[in-house]
Amino acid sequence: MNTDFPSLATTTGLIVVVALSLQALLAAVSLLVLVKTPTQRVQFGRKWPWVLIILVANTIGPILFLAVGRRPAPVADTAAQAPANVASTVQGLYGSEPGATGVQR
C-alpha cells in the first residue's frame, strides 16, 4: 500500500479549516440576523435562548434559527387601499377630464 501521509494530512487539515470557517460564518450571520430581528418576531419571545442555541448547537443551531426561529413579518393589506373600479383607476392615472391625454399645451 503506497499512501502519502503528508499530503493526506494536508488535505484533511484543509477540509477541517474550510468546515470550521463555514461554521463560524454561519454562526456570525445568524447572530447578526438575530440582532436585527425585532423581539416580537422571534420564537419564544426572547432572544437569549436563540443565542445559546446558535452558539452551543454548532452547525444545527444557526440553521434551526434561520429556518424556524423567526415569525413572518406582517403583511400590509394593499387590496383595501386599491381603487374600487376601473374608472377610478383610469381617472387617477390620466386625470378627471374624459379624453384628456395628459399633455398640456
Coordinates of N, CA and C in Angstrom, one line a residue, residues 4 7 21 63 65 68 74 76 104:
D4 N 0.6 8.4 0.7 CA 1.5 9.6 1.0 C 0.8 10.3 2.2
S7 N 0.6 14.4 2.4 CA -0.4 15.1 1.6 C -1.8 14.8 2.1
S21 N -14.5 27.3 9.1 CA -14.7 28.6 8.7 C -16.2 28.8 8.3
I63 N -28.7 27.0 11.6 CA -29.7 26.6 10.6 C -31.1 26.5 11.2
F65 N -32.3 28.3 13.7 CA -32.8 29.7 13.9 C -33.2 30.3 12.6
V68 N -36.6 28.2 11.5 CA -37.9 28.3 12.3 C -37.8 29.3 13.4
P74 N -45.5 40.9 9.4 CA -46.9 41.2 9.0 C -46.9 41.9 7.6
A76 N -48.9 44.2 4.9 CA -49.9 45.2 4.8 C -50.9 44.8 3.8
Q104 N -50.1 68.8 -21.8 CA -50.6 70.2 -21.6 C -50.0 71.1 -22.7

